[in-house]
Amino acid sequence: SMLAMVLASVACGFYLRNNIIDSFHTNEAWNGLIFVVIGLTCFKAFHNNYKIYRLSRFIKTIEQVEQSDDVDEDDVNALLKILKKQGSLLDMFNMQRAIEKMAALGNFQISNKDAMLIKSKLGSRIRNEKNVVSYLAGTLVMFGLIGTFWGLLITIDEVGHALGSVSQSMAPQDTDDS
């Protein structure tokens, strides 16, 4: 369904490209800023999803190592290396301690307290990352409102100029022939 939405958006953009280009040129600086913020928002949203995907792959790697017959020091070191690269959303200290215990115990054991801390920090960090995307989306709404009011002010100014031109053309002319 996500792919269908992206394809539909691309198709609409392609179909309306001339209108979009004409509208963009009405205020290139403002519309350019809007497009930059749209790009940053999309990048941040996809980056957040990618970080969660990498985290899930890391958890699956822990499960694979744990299911092997024997957990050796190389496995633990490999997990710790992956944790340092991909574990930015996790509570690094408690996860590192639990992974280091794997070599001695042979499986992944974690206390309830450590699990609650890891879960709490994970939820908090995911929420913070999501809030950045929400903030950028709210900024886009604000930009849209500012652009609307800006356009209305320009329109009112142009109507004033048009009415002034009409009133000047209808004013009686001072001529000697009358």
Short mmCIF file of N, CA and C in Angstrom, two decimals:
data_model
loop_
_atom_site.label_atom_id
_atom_site.label_comp_id
_atom_site.label_asym_id
_atom_site.label_seq_id
_atom_site.Cartn_x
_atom_site.Cartn_y
_atom_site.Cartn_z
N SER A 1 0.83 -1.19 0.00
CA SER A 1 0.00 0.00 0.00
C SER A 1 0.88 1.26 0.00
N MET A 2 2.02 1.21 0.66
CA MET A 2 2.93 2.37 0.67
C MET A 2 3.48 2.61 -0.73
N LEU A 3 3.83 1.53 -1.41
CA LEU A 3 4.34 1.65 -2.77
C LEU A 3 3.26 2.22 -3.69
N ALA A 4 2.01 1.81 -3.51
CA ALA A 4 0.91 2.32 -4.32
C ALA A 4 0.72 3.82 -4.09
N MET A 5 0.87 4.25 -2.84
CA MET A 5 0.73 5.67 -2.54
C MET A 5 1.85 6.48 -3.19
N VAL A 6 3.07 5.97 -3.13
CA VAL A 6 4.21 6.66 -3.74
C VAL A 6 4.02 6.74 -5.25
N LEU A 7 3.61 5.63 -5.86
CA LEU A 7 3.41 5.61 -7.31
C LEU A 7 2.28 6.56 -7.72
N ALA A 8 1.20 6.61 -6.93
CA ALA A 8 0.10 7.53 -7.23
C ALA A 8 0.56 8.98 -7.11
N SER A 9 1.38 9.28 -6.10
CA SER A 9 1.90 10.64 -5.93
C SER A 9 2.80 11.02 -7.10
N VAL A 10 3.65 10.11 -7.52
CA VAL A 10 4.54 10.38 -8.65
C VAL A 10 3.73 10.58 -9.93
N ALA A 11 2.70 9.76 -10.12
CA ALA A 11 1.86 9.89 -11.31
C ALA A 11 1.12 11.23 -11.31
N CYS A 12 0.58 11.63 -10.16
CA CYS A 12 -0.10 12.93 -10.07
C CYS A 12 0.88 14.07 -10.31
N GLY A 13 2.06 13.97 -9.74
CA GLY A 13 3.08 14.99 -9.95
C GLY A 13 3.48 15.10 -11.41
N PHE A 14 3.60 13.95 -12.07
CA PHE A 14 3.97 13.96 -13.49
C PHE A 14 2.86 14.57 -14.33
N TYR A 15 1.61 14.21 -14.02
CA TYR A 15 0.46 14.71 -14.77
C TYR A 15 0.29 16.22 -14.58
N LEU A 16 0.55 16.70 -13.37
CA LEU A 16 0.35 18.12 -13.04
C LEU A 16 1.65 18.93 -13.08
N ARG A 17 2.69 18.40 -13.68
CA ARG A 17 4.01 19.03 -13.62
C ARG A 17 4.01 20.46 -14.15
N ASN A 18 3.28 20.74 -15.22
CA ASN A 18 3.27 22.10 -15.77
C ASN A 18 2.61 23.07 -14.79
N ASN A 19 1.51 22.67 -14.17
CA ASN A 19 0.86 23.52 -13.17
C ASN A 19 1.75 23.72 -11.96
N ILE A 20 2.44 22.67 -11.55
CA ILE A 20 3.33 22.76 -10.40
C ILE A 20 4.48 23.73 -10.71
N ILE A 21 5.04 23.63 -11.88
CA ILE A 21 6.16 24.52 -12.27
C ILE A 21 5.69 25.97 -12.33
N ASP A 22 4.51 26.20 -12.93
CA ASP A 22 3.98 27.57 -12.99
C ASP A 22 3.72 28.12 -11.59
N SER A 23 3.16 27.31 -10.72
CA SER A 23 2.88 27.75 -9.35
C SER A 23 4.18 27.99 -8.58
N PHE A 24 5.16 27.17 -8.82
CA PHE A 24 6.45 27.33 -8.14
C PHE A 24 7.08 28.67 -8.47
N HIS A 25 6.95 29.11 -9.71
CA HIS A 25 7.60 30.35 -10.14
C HIS A 25 6.92 31.61 -9.61
N THR A 26 5.76 31.49 -8.96
CA THR A 26 5.11 32.68 -8.41
C THR A 26 5.93 33.26 -7.26
N ASN A 27 6.57 32.41 -6.46
CA ASN A 27 7.46 32.88 -5.39
C ASN A 27 8.51 31.79 -5.17
N GLU A 28 9.55 31.86 -5.93
CA GLU A 28 10.54 30.77 -5.96
C GLU A 28 11.24 30.57 -4.62
N ALA A 29 11.54 31.65 -3.92
CA ALA A 29 12.26 31.51 -2.65
C ALA A 29 11.39 30.80 -1.62
N TRP A 30 10.15 31.24 -1.48
CA TRP A 30 9.26 30.65 -0.48
C TRP A 30 8.94 29.20 -0.83
N ASN A 31 8.60 28.96 -2.09
CA ASN A 31 8.28 27.60 -2.51
C ASN A 31 9.51 26.69 -2.45
N GLY A 32 10.69 27.25 -2.71
CA GLY A 32 11.92 26.48 -2.57
C GLY A 32 12.14 26.05 -1.13
N LEU A 33 11.88 26.98 -0.19
CA LEU A 33 12.00 26.64 1.23
C LEU A 33 11.03 25.52 1.60
N ILE A 34 9.82 25.62 1.09
CA ILE A 34 8.81 24.58 1.37
C ILE A 34 9.28 23.23 0.84
N PHE A 35 9.81 23.21 -0.38
CA PHE A 35 10.28 21.95 -0.95
C PHE A 35 11.47 21.38 -0.17
N VAL A 36 12.34 22.25 0.31
CA VAL A 36 13.47 21.79 1.12
C VAL A 36 12.97 21.16 2.42
N VAL A 37 12.00 21.79 3.07
CA VAL A 37 11.46 21.24 4.32
C VAL A 37 10.72 19.93 4.05
N ILE A 38 10.01 19.85 2.94
CA ILE A 38 9.35 18.59 2.56
C ILE A 38 10.40 17.50 2.40
N GLY A 39 11.49 17.82 1.70
CA GLY A 39 12.56 16.84 1.51
C GLY A 39 13.17 16.40 2.82
N LEU A 40 13.45 17.36 3.71
CA LEU A 40 14.01 17.00 5.03
C LEU A 40 13.04 16.13 5.83
N THR A 41 11.76 16.46 5.77
CA THR A 41 10.77 15.68 6.51
C THR A 41 10.70 14.25 5.98
N CYS A 42 10.66 14.10 4.68
CA CYS A 42 10.62 12.75 4.10
C CYS A 42 11.89 11.98 4.43
N PHE A 43 13.05 12.65 4.30
CA PHE A 43 14.31 11.99 4.63
C PHE A 43 14.32 11.53 6.09
N LYS A 44 13.89 12.41 7.00
CA LYS A 44 13.89 12.07 8.43
C LYS A 44 12.95 10.91 8.71
N ALA A 45 11.77 10.91 8.09
CA ALA A 45 10.82 9.81 8.31
C ALA A 45 11.40 8.48 7.82
N PHE A 46 11.98 8.47 6.62
CA PHE A 46 12.57 7.24 6.10
C PHE A 46 13.80 6.83 6.92
N HIS A 47 14.58 7.80 7.38
CA HIS A 47 15.76 7.49 8.20
C HIS A 47 15.33 6.87 9.53
N ASN A 48 14.27 7.39 10.14
CA ASN A 48 13.76 6.81 11.38
C ASN A 48 13.33 5.36 11.17
N ASN A 49 12.63 5.11 10.08
CA ASN A 49 12.19 3.74 9.79
C ASN A 49 13.39 2.83 9.53
N TYR A 50 14.40 3.36 8.86
CA TYR A 50 15.60 2.57 8.61
C TYR A 50 16.32 2.22 9.91
N LYS A 51 16.38 3.17 10.85
CA LYS A 51 17.01 2.89 12.14
C LYS A 51 16.25 1.79 12.89
N ILE A 52 14.94 1.82 12.83
CA ILE A 52 14.14 0.78 13.49
C ILE A 52 14.34 -0.56 12.79
N TYR A 53 14.43 -0.54 11.46
CA TYR A 53 14.71 -1.77 10.70
C TYR A 53 16.06 -2.36 11.11
N ARG A 54 17.10 -1.50 11.19
CA ARG A 54 18.42 -1.98 11.61
C ARG A 54 18.39 -2.54 13.02
N LEU A 55 17.62 -1.90 13.90
CA LEU A 55 17.50 -2.39 15.26
C LEU A 55 16.83 -3.77 15.29
N SER A 56 15.81 -3.96 14.48
CA SER A 56 15.16 -5.27 14.44
C SER A 56 16.10 -6.34 13.89
N ARG A 57 16.92 -5.99 12.91
CA ARG A 57 17.92 -6.92 12.40
C ARG A 57 18.93 -7.28 13.49
N PHE A 58 19.30 -6.30 14.32
CA PHE A 58 20.23 -6.54 15.42
C PHE A 58 19.62 -7.52 16.42
N ILE A 59 18.35 -7.33 16.75
CA ILE A 59 17.67 -8.24 17.69
C ILE A 59 17.61 -9.64 17.10
N LYS A 60 17.35 -9.76 15.80
CA LYS A 60 17.33 -11.08 15.16
C LYS A 60 18.72 -11.72 15.18
N THR A 61 19.76 -10.90 15.05
CA THR A 61 21.13 -11.42 15.13
C THR A 61 21.40 -11.97 16.52
N ILE A 62 20.94 -11.27 17.55
CA ILE A 62 21.10 -11.78 18.92
C ILE A 62 20.40 -13.13 19.05
N GLU A 63 19.18 -13.25 18.51
CA GLU A 63 18.45 -14.52 18.57
C GLU A 63 19.20 -15.63 17.85
N GLN A 64 19.79 -15.32 16.69
CA GLN A 64 20.53 -16.33 15.95
C GLN A 64 21.76 -16.79 16.72
N VAL A 65 22.47 -15.86 17.33
CA VAL A 65 23.66 -16.22 18.11
C VAL A 65 23.24 -17.06 19.31
N GLU A 66 22.15 -16.68 19.94
CA GLU A 66 21.68 -17.40 21.12
C GLU A 66 21.24 -18.82 20.77
N GLN A 67 20.68 -19.02 19.58
CA GLN A 67 20.21 -20.33 19.18
C GLN A 67 21.33 -21.26 18.73
N SER A 68 22.50 -20.71 18.49
CA SER A 68 23.62 -21.57 18.11
C SER A 68 24.02 -22.42 19.32
N ASP A 69 24.74 -23.49 19.06
CA ASP A 69 25.10 -24.43 20.12
C ASP A 69 25.99 -23.80 21.19
N ASP A 70 26.97 -23.08 20.77
CA ASP A 70 27.86 -22.45 21.75
C ASP A 70 28.13 -20.99 21.37
N VAL A 71 28.07 -20.15 22.37
CA VAL A 71 28.33 -18.73 22.16
C VAL A 71 29.78 -18.49 22.60
N ASP A 72 30.60 -18.05 21.67
CA ASP A 72 31.99 -17.82 22.02
C ASP A 72 32.30 -16.31 22.04
N GLU A 73 33.50 -15.99 22.35
CA GLU A 73 33.93 -14.60 22.52
C GLU A 73 33.82 -13.82 21.20
N ASP A 74 34.06 -14.50 20.08
CA ASP A 74 33.96 -13.84 18.77
C ASP A 74 32.53 -13.40 18.49
N ASP A 75 31.55 -14.24 18.84
CA ASP A 75 30.15 -13.88 18.65
C ASP A 75 29.79 -12.66 19.49
N VAL A 76 30.24 -12.65 20.73
CA VAL A 76 29.94 -11.54 21.63
C VAL A 76 30.58 -10.26 21.10
N ASN A 77 31.84 -10.36 20.66
CA ASN A 77 32.51 -9.18 20.11
C ASN A 77 31.81 -8.66 18.86
N ALA A 78 31.34 -9.58 18.01
CA ALA A 78 30.62 -9.17 16.81
C ALA A 78 29.32 -8.46 17.19
N LEU A 79 28.61 -8.99 18.19
CA LEU A 79 27.37 -8.35 18.65
C LEU A 79 27.65 -6.97 19.25
N LEU A 80 28.72 -6.86 20.02
CA LEU A 80 29.06 -5.56 20.60
C LEU A 80 29.42 -4.54 19.52
N LYS A 81 30.10 -5.00 18.47
CA LYS A 81 30.44 -4.11 17.36
C LYS A 81 29.18 -3.63 16.65
N ILE A 82 28.24 -4.54 16.42
CA ILE A 82 26.98 -4.17 15.79
C ILE A 82 26.19 -3.23 16.69
N LEU A 83 26.22 -3.49 17.99
CA LEU A 83 25.51 -2.63 18.95
C LEU A 83 26.04 -1.19 18.88
N LYS A 84 27.34 -1.05 18.79
CA LYS A 84 27.91 0.31 18.73
C LYS A 84 27.52 1.02 17.45
N LYS A 85 27.38 0.28 16.34
CA LYS A 85 27.02 0.89 15.06
C LYS A 85 25.52 1.14 14.95
N GLN A 86 24.71 0.19 15.39
CA GLN A 86 23.29 0.23 15.09
C GLN A 86 22.39 0.38 16.31
N GLY A 87 22.95 0.50 17.47
CA GLY A 87 22.13 0.51 18.67
C GLY A 87 21.84 1.88 19.23
N SER A 88 21.80 2.89 18.38
CA SER A 88 21.62 4.25 18.88
C SER A 88 20.27 4.45 19.57
N LEU A 89 19.28 3.64 19.26
CA LEU A 89 17.98 3.77 19.89
C LEU A 89 17.89 3.02 21.22
N LEU A 90 18.85 2.15 21.49
CA LEU A 90 18.81 1.32 22.69
C LEU A 90 19.56 1.96 23.86
N ASP A 91 19.32 1.40 25.03
CA ASP A 91 20.10 1.74 26.21
C ASP A 91 21.41 0.96 26.08
N MET A 92 22.44 1.62 25.60
CA MET A 92 23.69 0.96 25.25
C MET A 92 24.35 0.26 26.45
N PHE A 93 24.31 0.88 27.59
CA PHE A 93 25.00 0.33 28.76
C PHE A 93 24.40 -1.02 29.16
N ASN A 94 23.09 -1.07 29.32
CA ASN A 94 22.44 -2.31 29.75
C ASN A 94 22.48 -3.39 28.68
N MET A 95 22.36 -3.00 27.41
CA MET A 95 22.45 -3.99 26.34
C MET A 95 23.87 -4.55 26.26
N GLN A 96 24.86 -3.70 26.41
CA GLN A 96 26.25 -4.16 26.36
C GLN A 96 26.51 -5.14 27.50
N ARG A 97 26.01 -4.83 28.68
CA ARG A 97 26.19 -5.73 29.82
C ARG A 97 25.51 -7.08 29.58
N ALA A 98 24.32 -7.06 29.02
CA ALA A 98 23.60 -8.32 28.75
C ALA A 98 24.30 -9.14 27.68
N ILE A 99 24.85 -8.48 26.66
CA ILE A 99 25.57 -9.21 25.61
C ILE A 99 26.86 -9.80 26.16
N GLU A 100 27.55 -9.06 27.01
CA GLU A 100 28.79 -9.58 27.59
C GLU A 100 28.52 -10.80 28.47
N LYS A 101 27.36 -10.88 29.09
CA LYS A 101 27.00 -12.05 29.90
C LYS A 101 26.76 -13.29 29.05
N MET A 102 26.48 -13.07 27.76
CA MET A 102 26.20 -14.21 26.88
C MET A 102 27.37 -15.17 26.79
N ALA A 103 28.58 -14.66 26.80
CA ALA A 103 29.76 -15.54 26.68
C ALA A 103 29.85 -16.47 27.88
N ALA A 104 29.54 -15.96 29.06
CA ALA A 104 29.66 -16.78 30.27
C ALA A 104 28.46 -17.71 30.43
N LEU A 105 27.25 -17.21 30.13
CA LEU A 105 26.04 -17.99 30.38
C LEU A 105 25.60 -18.83 29.19
N GLY A 106 26.01 -18.44 27.98
CA GLY A 106 25.63 -19.20 26.80
C GLY A 106 24.32 -18.76 26.18
N ASN A 107 23.59 -17.91 26.85
CA ASN A 107 22.35 -17.39 26.28
C ASN A 107 22.13 -15.95 26.76
N PHE A 108 21.17 -15.32 26.16
CA PHE A 108 20.88 -13.91 26.45
C PHE A 108 19.94 -13.84 27.64
N GLN A 109 20.48 -13.41 28.77
CA GLN A 109 19.66 -13.25 29.97
C GLN A 109 19.73 -11.80 30.40
N ILE A 110 18.57 -11.32 30.77
CA ILE A 110 18.49 -9.92 31.16
C ILE A 110 17.50 -9.82 32.32
N SER A 111 17.83 -8.97 33.27
CA SER A 111 16.94 -8.82 34.43
C SER A 111 15.72 -7.99 34.04
N ASN A 112 14.67 -8.09 34.83
CA ASN A 112 13.46 -7.31 34.57
C ASN A 112 13.75 -5.81 34.60
N LYS A 113 14.58 -5.41 35.55
CA LYS A 113 14.92 -3.99 35.67
C LYS A 113 15.65 -3.50 34.42
N ASP A 114 16.64 -4.28 33.95
CA ASP A 114 17.37 -3.90 32.74
C ASP A 114 16.44 -3.89 31.52
N ALA A 115 15.56 -4.88 31.44
CA ALA A 115 14.61 -4.92 30.32
C ALA A 115 13.70 -3.70 30.33
N MET A 116 13.24 -3.30 31.51
CA MET A 116 12.38 -2.11 31.61
C MET A 116 13.15 -0.85 31.21
N LEU A 117 14.42 -0.75 31.62
CA LEU A 117 15.23 0.41 31.24
C LEU A 117 15.45 0.46 29.73
N ILE A 118 15.77 -0.69 29.14
CA ILE A 118 16.00 -0.74 27.70
C ILE A 118 14.72 -0.37 26.96
N LYS A 119 13.60 -0.94 27.39
CA LYS A 119 12.31 -0.66 26.76
C LYS A 119 11.93 0.81 26.92
N SER A 120 12.16 1.36 28.09
CA SER A 120 11.82 2.75 28.35
C SER A 120 12.65 3.70 27.48
N LYS A 121 13.96 3.46 27.43
CA LYS A 121 14.81 4.32 26.62
C LYS A 121 14.51 4.17 25.14
N LEU A 122 14.22 2.95 24.71
CA LEU A 122 13.87 2.72 23.30
C LEU A 122 12.60 3.50 22.94
N GLY A 123 11.58 3.37 23.78
CA GLY A 123 10.33 4.10 23.52
C GLY A 123 10.53 5.60 23.52
N SER A 124 11.32 6.08 24.46
CA SER A 124 11.58 7.52 24.55
C SER A 124 12.34 8.02 23.33
N ARG A 125 13.32 7.28 22.88
CA ARG A 125 14.11 7.72 21.73
C ARG A 125 13.31 7.65 20.43
N ILE A 126 12.49 6.63 20.30
CA ILE A 126 11.63 6.54 19.11
C ILE A 126 10.63 7.69 19.11
N ARG A 127 10.06 7.99 20.26
CA ARG A 127 9.11 9.10 20.38
C ARG A 127 9.78 10.43 20.04
N ASN A 128 11.01 10.64 20.51
CA ASN A 128 11.73 11.87 20.19
C ASN A 128 12.00 12.00 18.69
N GLU A 129 12.39 10.90 18.06
CA GLU A 129 12.64 10.92 16.62
C GLU A 129 11.35 11.20 15.86
N LYS A 130 10.25 10.62 16.33
CA LYS A 130 8.94 10.85 15.70
C LYS A 130 8.51 12.30 15.87
N ASN A 131 8.82 12.90 17.01
CA ASN A 131 8.43 14.29 17.27
C ASN A 131 9.14 15.26 16.32
N VAL A 132 10.36 14.92 15.91
CA VAL A 132 11.06 15.78 14.95
C VAL A 132 10.29 15.81 13.63
N VAL A 133 9.82 14.66 13.18
CA VAL A 133 9.04 14.60 11.95
C VAL A 133 7.72 15.36 12.12
N SER A 134 7.07 15.22 13.27
CA SER A 134 5.83 15.95 13.53
C SER A 134 6.07 17.46 13.54
N TYR A 135 7.18 17.88 14.11
CA TYR A 135 7.52 19.30 14.14
C TYR A 135 7.72 19.83 12.72
N LEU A 136 8.45 19.08 11.90
CA LEU A 136 8.67 19.52 10.52
C LEU A 136 7.36 19.56 9.74
N ALA A 137 6.47 18.60 9.98
CA ALA A 137 5.17 18.61 9.32
C ALA A 137 4.35 19.82 9.77
N GLY A 138 4.39 20.15 11.04
CA GLY A 138 3.71 21.34 11.53
C GLY A 138 4.28 22.61 10.94
N THR A 139 5.59 22.62 10.74
CA THR A 139 6.23 23.76 10.09
C THR A 139 5.73 23.93 8.66
N LEU A 140 5.51 22.81 7.97
CA LEU A 140 4.97 22.89 6.62
C LEU A 140 3.56 23.48 6.61
N VAL A 141 2.74 23.11 7.59
CA VAL A 141 1.40 23.68 7.69
C VAL A 141 1.50 25.19 7.91
N MET A 142 2.40 25.60 8.81
CA MET A 142 2.59 27.03 9.08
C MET A 142 3.05 27.75 7.81
N PHE A 143 3.98 27.17 7.06
CA PHE A 143 4.43 27.77 5.81
C PHE A 143 3.28 27.92 4.82
N GLY A 144 2.42 26.91 4.77
CA GLY A 144 1.26 26.98 3.88
C GLY A 144 0.32 28.11 4.26
N LEU A 145 0.08 28.28 5.55
CA LEU A 145 -0.78 29.38 6.01
C LEU A 145 -0.15 30.74 5.72
N ILE A 146 1.13 30.87 5.98
CA ILE A 146 1.81 32.13 5.69
C ILE A 146 1.75 32.43 4.20
N GLY A 147 1.98 31.41 3.37
CA GLY A 147 1.90 31.61 1.92
C GLY A 147 0.50 32.01 1.47
N THR A 148 -0.52 31.43 2.10
CA THR A 148 -1.90 31.79 1.76
C THR A 148 -2.17 33.26 2.09
N PHE A 149 -1.79 33.69 3.29
CA PHE A 149 -2.02 35.08 3.67
C PHE A 149 -1.19 36.04 2.82
N TRP A 150 0.01 35.64 2.50
CA TRP A 150 0.87 36.45 1.64
C TRP A 150 0.21 36.63 0.27
N GLY A 151 -0.30 35.53 -0.27
CA GLY A 151 -1.01 35.60 -1.55
C GLY A 151 -2.25 36.47 -1.49
N LEU A 152 -2.99 36.39 -0.38
CA LEU A 152 -4.17 37.24 -0.22
C LEU A 152 -3.78 38.71 -0.15
N LEU A 153 -2.71 39.03 0.55
CA LEU A 153 -2.26 40.42 0.62
C LEU A 153 -1.86 40.95 -0.76
N ILE A 154 -1.17 40.14 -1.51
CA ILE A 154 -0.78 40.55 -2.86
C ILE A 154 -2.02 40.76 -3.73
N THR A 155 -2.99 39.86 -3.60
CA THR A 155 -4.23 39.98 -4.37
C THR A 155 -4.99 41.25 -4.01
N ILE A 156 -5.09 41.55 -2.72
CA ILE A 156 -5.78 42.77 -2.28
C ILE A 156 -5.06 44.00 -2.81
N ASP A 157 -3.75 43.99 -2.79
CA ASP A 157 -2.97 45.11 -3.32
C ASP A 157 -3.23 45.29 -4.81
N GLU A 158 -3.24 44.19 -5.55
CA GLU A 158 -3.48 44.27 -7.00
C GLU A 158 -4.90 44.74 -7.30
N VAL A 159 -5.88 44.31 -6.51
CA VAL A 159 -7.26 44.79 -6.69
C VAL A 159 -7.31 46.29 -6.44
N GLY A 160 -6.60 46.79 -5.42
CA GLY A 160 -6.54 48.22 -5.16
C GLY A 160 -5.96 48.99 -6.33
N HIS A 161 -4.88 48.46 -6.92
CA HIS A 161 -4.28 49.11 -8.09
C HIS A 161 -5.25 49.10 -9.28
N ALA A 162 -5.95 47.99 -9.47
CA ALA A 162 -6.91 47.90 -10.59
C ALA A 162 -8.05 48.89 -10.39
N LEU A 163 -8.57 48.99 -9.17
CA LEU A 163 -9.65 49.94 -8.91
C LEU A 163 -9.15 51.37 -9.08
N GLY A 164 -7.93 51.66 -8.70
CA GLY A 164 -7.35 52.98 -8.91
C GLY A 164 -7.24 53.31 -10.39
N SER A 165 -6.84 52.36 -11.20
CA SER A 165 -6.74 52.57 -12.64
C SER A 165 -8.10 52.83 -13.25
N VAL A 166 -9.09 52.07 -12.81
CA VAL A 166 -10.45 52.25 -13.33
C VAL A 166 -10.98 53.62 -12.94
N SER A 167 -10.76 54.02 -11.70
CA SER A 167 -11.28 55.32 -11.26
C SER A 167 -10.58 56.47 -11.98
N GLN A 168 -9.32 56.31 -12.31
CA GLN A 168 -8.62 57.37 -13.06
C GLN A 168 -9.12 57.45 -14.49
N SER A 169 -9.43 56.32 -15.08
CA SER A 169 -9.90 56.33 -16.47
C SER A 169 -11.31 56.88 -16.57
N MET A 170 -12.09 56.80 -15.49
CA MET A 170 -13.46 57.29 -15.53
C MET A 170 -13.58 58.72 -15.01
N ALA A 171 -12.52 59.28 -14.54
CA ALA A 171 -12.56 60.66 -14.03
C ALA A 171 -12.73 61.63 -15.20
N PRO A 172 -13.50 62.72 -14.96
CA PRO A 172 -13.69 63.69 -16.06
C PRO A 172 -12.36 64.36 -16.43
N GLN A 173 -12.18 64.52 -17.70
CA GLN A 173 -10.96 65.11 -18.22
C GLN A 173 -11.15 66.62 -18.30
N ASP A 174 -10.20 67.37 -17.90
CA ASP A 174 -10.25 68.82 -18.04
C ASP A 174 -9.74 69.21 -19.43
N THR A 175 -10.65 69.49 -20.31
CA THR A 175 -10.24 69.90 -21.66
C THR A 175 -10.92 71.22 -22.00
N ASP A 176 -10.37 71.92 -22.89
CA ASP A 176 -10.93 73.21 -23.30
C ASP A 176 -12.06 73.04 -24.30
N ASP A 177 -12.20 71.84 -24.88
CA ASP A 177 -13.23 71.59 -25.89
C ASP A 177 -14.61 71.50 -25.26
N SER A 178 -14.70 71.18 -23.98
CA SER A 178 -16.01 71.01 -23.38
C SER A 178 -16.61 72.35 -23.16
#
